[in-house]
């Protein structure tokens, strides 16, 4: 069975996000005031697995080994069928 | 009132995504087979507005004017309080 797994990778709280600051600055130059702006990566991955739990475990392993930098980033995994 | 607006920006379907291909290739080198992998940007923006509709309209204008490249990218906006 193929599960659609949404992986969101964002900077850990407290980390400075220069890209988000630059975007927020550019938006305000265009006249858009924003209270805050957070910037994350969203991966939508198709994983063949027997059940949702094993799809989740494999996605978390992908994050640990490649997709997320454990020092500065955190990730969240959402599995849908 | 401050609305939390989630903006997802992804490549239009049919566009080649070299970054996603490289990630999928690296994952398979690590032994993770994936059926597909799509790569998007997720912005979480705090917008002060009178109601959800005006927050949505402003977010869409931000996408049209700065965040998304209309030629190759599409965006979706989700407003929560």
Short mmCIF file of N, CA and C in Angstrom, two decimals, chain B:
data_model
loop_
_atom_site.label_atom_id
_atom_site.label_comp_id
_atom_site.label_asym_id
_atom_site.label_seq_id
_atom_site.Cartn_x
_atom_site.Cartn_y
_atom_site.Cartn_z
N UNK B 1 -7.06 41.70 14.55
CA UNK B 1 -6.93 40.29 14.85
C UNK B 1 -5.79 39.69 13.99
N UNK B 2 -4.98 38.80 14.60
CA UNK B 2 -3.86 38.20 13.85
C UNK B 2 -4.24 36.81 13.37
N UNK B 3 -4.14 36.62 12.08
CA UNK B 3 -4.44 35.32 11.47
C UNK B 3 -3.13 34.62 11.12
N UNK B 4 -3.11 33.30 11.37
CA UNK B 4 -1.94 32.50 10.96
C UNK B 4 -2.24 31.94 9.58
N UNK B 5 -1.50 32.38 8.60
CA UNK B 5 -1.75 31.98 7.22
C UNK B 5 -0.64 31.03 6.75
N UNK B 6 -1.04 29.85 6.29
CA UNK B 6 -0.06 28.88 5.76
C UNK B 6 -0.07 29.01 4.23
N UNK B 7 1.07 29.31 3.68
CA UNK B 7 1.20 29.45 2.23
C UNK B 7 2.13 28.33 1.73
N UNK B 8 1.61 27.52 0.83
CA UNK B 8 2.43 26.44 0.25
C UNK B 8 2.68 26.78 -1.22
N UNK B 9 3.97 26.82 -1.55
CA UNK B 9 4.35 27.17 -2.92
C UNK B 9 5.06 25.98 -3.54
N UNK B 10 4.49 25.47 -4.62
CA UNK B 10 5.11 24.31 -5.27
C UNK B 10 5.21 24.53 -6.77
N UNK B 11 6.03 23.70 -7.40
CA UNK B 11 6.17 23.80 -8.84
C UNK B 11 4.87 23.34 -9.49
N UNK B 12 4.53 23.92 -10.62
CA UNK B 12 3.34 23.49 -11.35
C UNK B 12 3.56 22.06 -11.83
N UNK B 13 2.44 21.30 -11.95
CA UNK B 13 2.62 19.91 -12.37
C UNK B 13 3.18 19.89 -13.80
N UNK B 14 4.03 18.90 -14.01
CA UNK B 14 4.65 18.78 -15.33
C UNK B 14 6.03 19.42 -15.37
N UNK B 15 6.31 20.29 -14.36
CA UNK B 15 7.63 20.92 -14.33
C UNK B 15 8.64 19.91 -13.78
N UNK B 16 9.81 19.87 -14.37
CA UNK B 16 10.89 19.02 -13.85
C UNK B 16 11.42 19.63 -12.56
N UNK B 17 11.58 18.78 -11.52
CA UNK B 17 12.08 19.28 -10.22
C UNK B 17 13.42 18.61 -9.92
N UNK B 18 14.53 19.19 -10.38
CA UNK B 18 15.84 18.55 -10.20
C UNK B 18 16.20 18.32 -8.74
N UNK B 19 15.75 19.26 -7.87
CA UNK B 19 16.09 19.10 -6.44
C UNK B 19 15.40 17.84 -5.90
N UNK B 20 14.12 17.68 -6.22
CA UNK B 20 13.40 16.50 -5.74
C UNK B 20 14.00 15.23 -6.31
N UNK B 21 14.43 15.27 -7.58
CA UNK B 21 15.05 14.08 -8.20
C UNK B 21 16.34 13.74 -7.46
N UNK B 22 17.12 14.75 -7.13
CA UNK B 22 18.41 14.51 -6.45
C UNK B 22 18.15 13.92 -5.06
N UNK B 23 17.15 14.42 -4.37
CA UNK B 23 16.83 13.91 -3.03
C UNK B 23 16.34 12.47 -3.13
N UNK B 24 15.48 12.22 -4.12
CA UNK B 24 14.94 10.86 -4.29
C UNK B 24 16.08 9.88 -4.59
N UNK B 25 17.04 10.34 -5.40
CA UNK B 25 18.19 9.51 -5.76
C UNK B 25 19.06 9.24 -4.53
N UNK B 26 19.27 10.28 -3.73
CA UNK B 26 20.11 10.11 -2.51
C UNK B 26 19.42 9.17 -1.53
N UNK B 27 18.10 9.31 -1.41
CA UNK B 27 17.36 8.42 -0.50
C UNK B 27 17.49 6.97 -0.97
N UNK B 28 17.41 6.75 -2.28
CA UNK B 28 17.49 5.35 -2.74
C UNK B 28 18.90 4.82 -2.54
N UNK B 29 19.90 5.67 -2.62
CA UNK B 29 21.27 5.23 -2.30
C UNK B 29 21.39 4.80 -0.84
N UNK B 30 20.55 5.41 0.01
CA UNK B 30 20.58 5.03 1.43
C UNK B 30 19.66 3.85 1.72
N UNK B 31 18.99 3.37 0.64
CA UNK B 31 18.14 2.20 0.82
C UNK B 31 16.67 2.52 1.03
N UNK B 32 16.28 3.78 0.82
CA UNK B 32 14.86 4.16 0.99
C UNK B 32 14.22 4.29 -0.39
N UNK B 33 13.33 3.35 -0.73
CA UNK B 33 12.64 3.46 -2.02
C UNK B 33 11.42 4.35 -1.84
N UNK B 34 11.22 5.28 -2.75
CA UNK B 34 10.04 6.15 -2.67
C UNK B 34 9.31 6.10 -4.01
N UNK B 35 7.98 6.18 -3.95
CA UNK B 35 7.18 6.14 -5.19
C UNK B 35 7.27 7.49 -5.89
N UNK B 36 7.25 8.54 -5.10
CA UNK B 36 7.38 9.91 -5.65
C UNK B 36 7.87 10.82 -4.53
N UNK B 37 8.38 11.99 -4.89
CA UNK B 37 8.81 12.96 -3.89
C UNK B 37 8.60 14.35 -4.46
N UNK B 38 7.74 15.14 -3.82
CA UNK B 38 7.51 16.52 -4.26
C UNK B 38 8.05 17.46 -3.19
N UNK B 39 8.52 18.55 -3.62
CA UNK B 39 9.29 19.48 -2.79
C UNK B 39 8.59 20.83 -2.85
N UNK B 40 8.19 21.38 -1.69
CA UNK B 40 7.48 22.67 -1.70
C UNK B 40 8.05 23.56 -0.60
N UNK B 41 7.70 24.83 -0.70
CA UNK B 41 8.05 25.80 0.34
C UNK B 41 6.79 26.04 1.16
N UNK B 42 6.97 26.11 2.46
CA UNK B 42 5.82 26.38 3.34
C UNK B 42 6.15 27.63 4.15
N UNK B 43 5.33 28.67 3.99
CA UNK B 43 5.50 29.89 4.78
C UNK B 43 4.36 29.97 5.78
N UNK B 44 4.71 30.24 7.01
CA UNK B 44 3.67 30.46 8.02
C UNK B 44 3.77 31.95 8.39
N UNK B 45 2.73 32.71 8.04
CA UNK B 45 2.79 34.17 8.15
C UNK B 45 1.70 34.68 9.09
N UNK B 46 2.07 35.59 9.97
CA UNK B 46 1.08 36.23 10.84
C UNK B 46 0.61 37.51 10.20
N UNK B 47 -0.68 37.60 9.87
CA UNK B 47 -1.22 38.77 9.19
C UNK B 47 -2.31 39.39 10.07
N UNK B 48 -2.17 40.69 10.34
CA UNK B 48 -3.19 41.40 11.11
C UNK B 48 -4.26 41.85 10.14
N UNK B 49 -5.51 41.40 10.37
CA UNK B 49 -6.59 41.77 9.45
C UNK B 49 -7.91 41.75 10.21
N UNK B 50 -8.96 42.35 9.59
CA UNK B 50 -10.26 42.40 10.25
C UNK B 50 -10.95 41.05 10.23
N UNK B 51 -10.82 40.35 9.07
CA UNK B 51 -11.46 39.03 8.99
C UNK B 51 -10.61 38.09 8.15
N UNK B 52 -11.01 36.82 8.14
CA UNK B 52 -10.21 35.79 7.46
C UNK B 52 -10.12 36.07 5.97
N UNK B 53 -11.22 36.57 5.41
CA UNK B 53 -11.23 36.82 3.97
C UNK B 53 -10.20 37.87 3.57
N UNK B 54 -10.09 38.94 4.34
CA UNK B 54 -9.11 39.97 3.95
C UNK B 54 -7.68 39.48 4.21
N UNK B 55 -7.50 38.61 5.21
CA UNK B 55 -6.16 38.03 5.43
C UNK B 55 -5.79 37.14 4.25
N UNK B 56 -6.79 36.36 3.76
CA UNK B 56 -6.53 35.49 2.60
C UNK B 56 -6.17 36.33 1.38
N UNK B 57 -6.95 37.39 1.16
CA UNK B 57 -6.72 38.23 -0.03
C UNK B 57 -5.32 38.84 0.01
N UNK B 58 -4.92 39.29 1.22
CA UNK B 58 -3.59 39.90 1.32
C UNK B 58 -2.49 38.86 1.08
N UNK B 59 -2.70 37.64 1.61
CA UNK B 59 -1.70 36.58 1.41
C UNK B 59 -1.57 36.23 -0.08
N UNK B 60 -2.72 36.19 -0.76
CA UNK B 60 -2.67 35.87 -2.19
C UNK B 60 -1.95 36.97 -2.96
N UNK B 61 -2.15 38.22 -2.52
CA UNK B 61 -1.45 39.32 -3.19
C UNK B 61 0.06 39.24 -2.94
N UNK B 62 0.44 38.81 -1.71
CA UNK B 62 1.87 38.62 -1.41
C UNK B 62 2.47 37.58 -2.35
N UNK B 63 1.70 36.50 -2.58
CA UNK B 63 2.20 35.45 -3.47
C UNK B 63 2.35 35.98 -4.88
N UNK B 64 1.32 36.70 -5.34
CA UNK B 64 1.35 37.20 -6.72
C UNK B 64 2.50 38.17 -6.93
N UNK B 65 2.81 38.97 -5.90
CA UNK B 65 3.78 40.04 -6.11
C UNK B 65 5.21 39.65 -5.74
N UNK B 66 5.35 38.64 -4.84
CA UNK B 66 6.73 38.34 -4.41
C UNK B 66 7.04 36.85 -4.23
N UNK B 67 6.18 36.16 -3.48
CA UNK B 67 6.58 34.83 -2.99
C UNK B 67 6.60 33.76 -4.09
N UNK B 68 5.66 33.86 -5.06
CA UNK B 68 5.58 32.79 -6.06
C UNK B 68 5.91 33.33 -7.44
N UNK B 69 6.60 32.50 -8.23
CA UNK B 69 6.86 32.84 -9.63
C UNK B 69 5.70 32.30 -10.45
N UNK B 70 4.82 33.18 -10.96
CA UNK B 70 3.59 32.69 -11.61
C UNK B 70 3.84 31.82 -12.84
N UNK B 71 5.03 31.91 -13.41
CA UNK B 71 5.29 31.13 -14.63
C UNK B 71 5.45 29.65 -14.29
N UNK B 72 6.17 29.34 -13.21
CA UNK B 72 6.50 27.93 -12.94
C UNK B 72 5.92 27.42 -11.63
N UNK B 73 5.38 28.35 -10.80
CA UNK B 73 4.91 27.90 -9.48
C UNK B 73 3.43 28.16 -9.28
N UNK B 74 2.81 27.31 -8.45
CA UNK B 74 1.43 27.55 -8.02
C UNK B 74 1.45 27.64 -6.50
N UNK B 75 0.41 28.25 -5.92
CA UNK B 75 0.41 28.39 -4.45
C UNK B 75 -0.97 28.06 -3.89
N UNK B 76 -0.98 27.69 -2.62
CA UNK B 76 -2.26 27.48 -1.93
C UNK B 76 -2.17 28.22 -0.60
N UNK B 77 -3.29 28.77 -0.18
CA UNK B 77 -3.34 29.59 1.04
C UNK B 77 -4.37 29.00 2.00
N UNK B 78 -3.95 28.84 3.24
CA UNK B 78 -4.86 28.30 4.26
C UNK B 78 -4.83 29.24 5.46
N UNK B 79 -6.00 29.76 5.85
CA UNK B 79 -6.07 30.75 6.94
C UNK B 79 -6.62 30.10 8.20
N UNK B 80 -5.91 30.26 9.31
CA UNK B 80 -6.43 29.78 10.60
C UNK B 80 -6.29 30.91 11.61
N UNK B 81 -7.15 30.91 12.62
CA UNK B 81 -7.10 32.00 13.62
C UNK B 81 -6.15 31.71 14.75
#
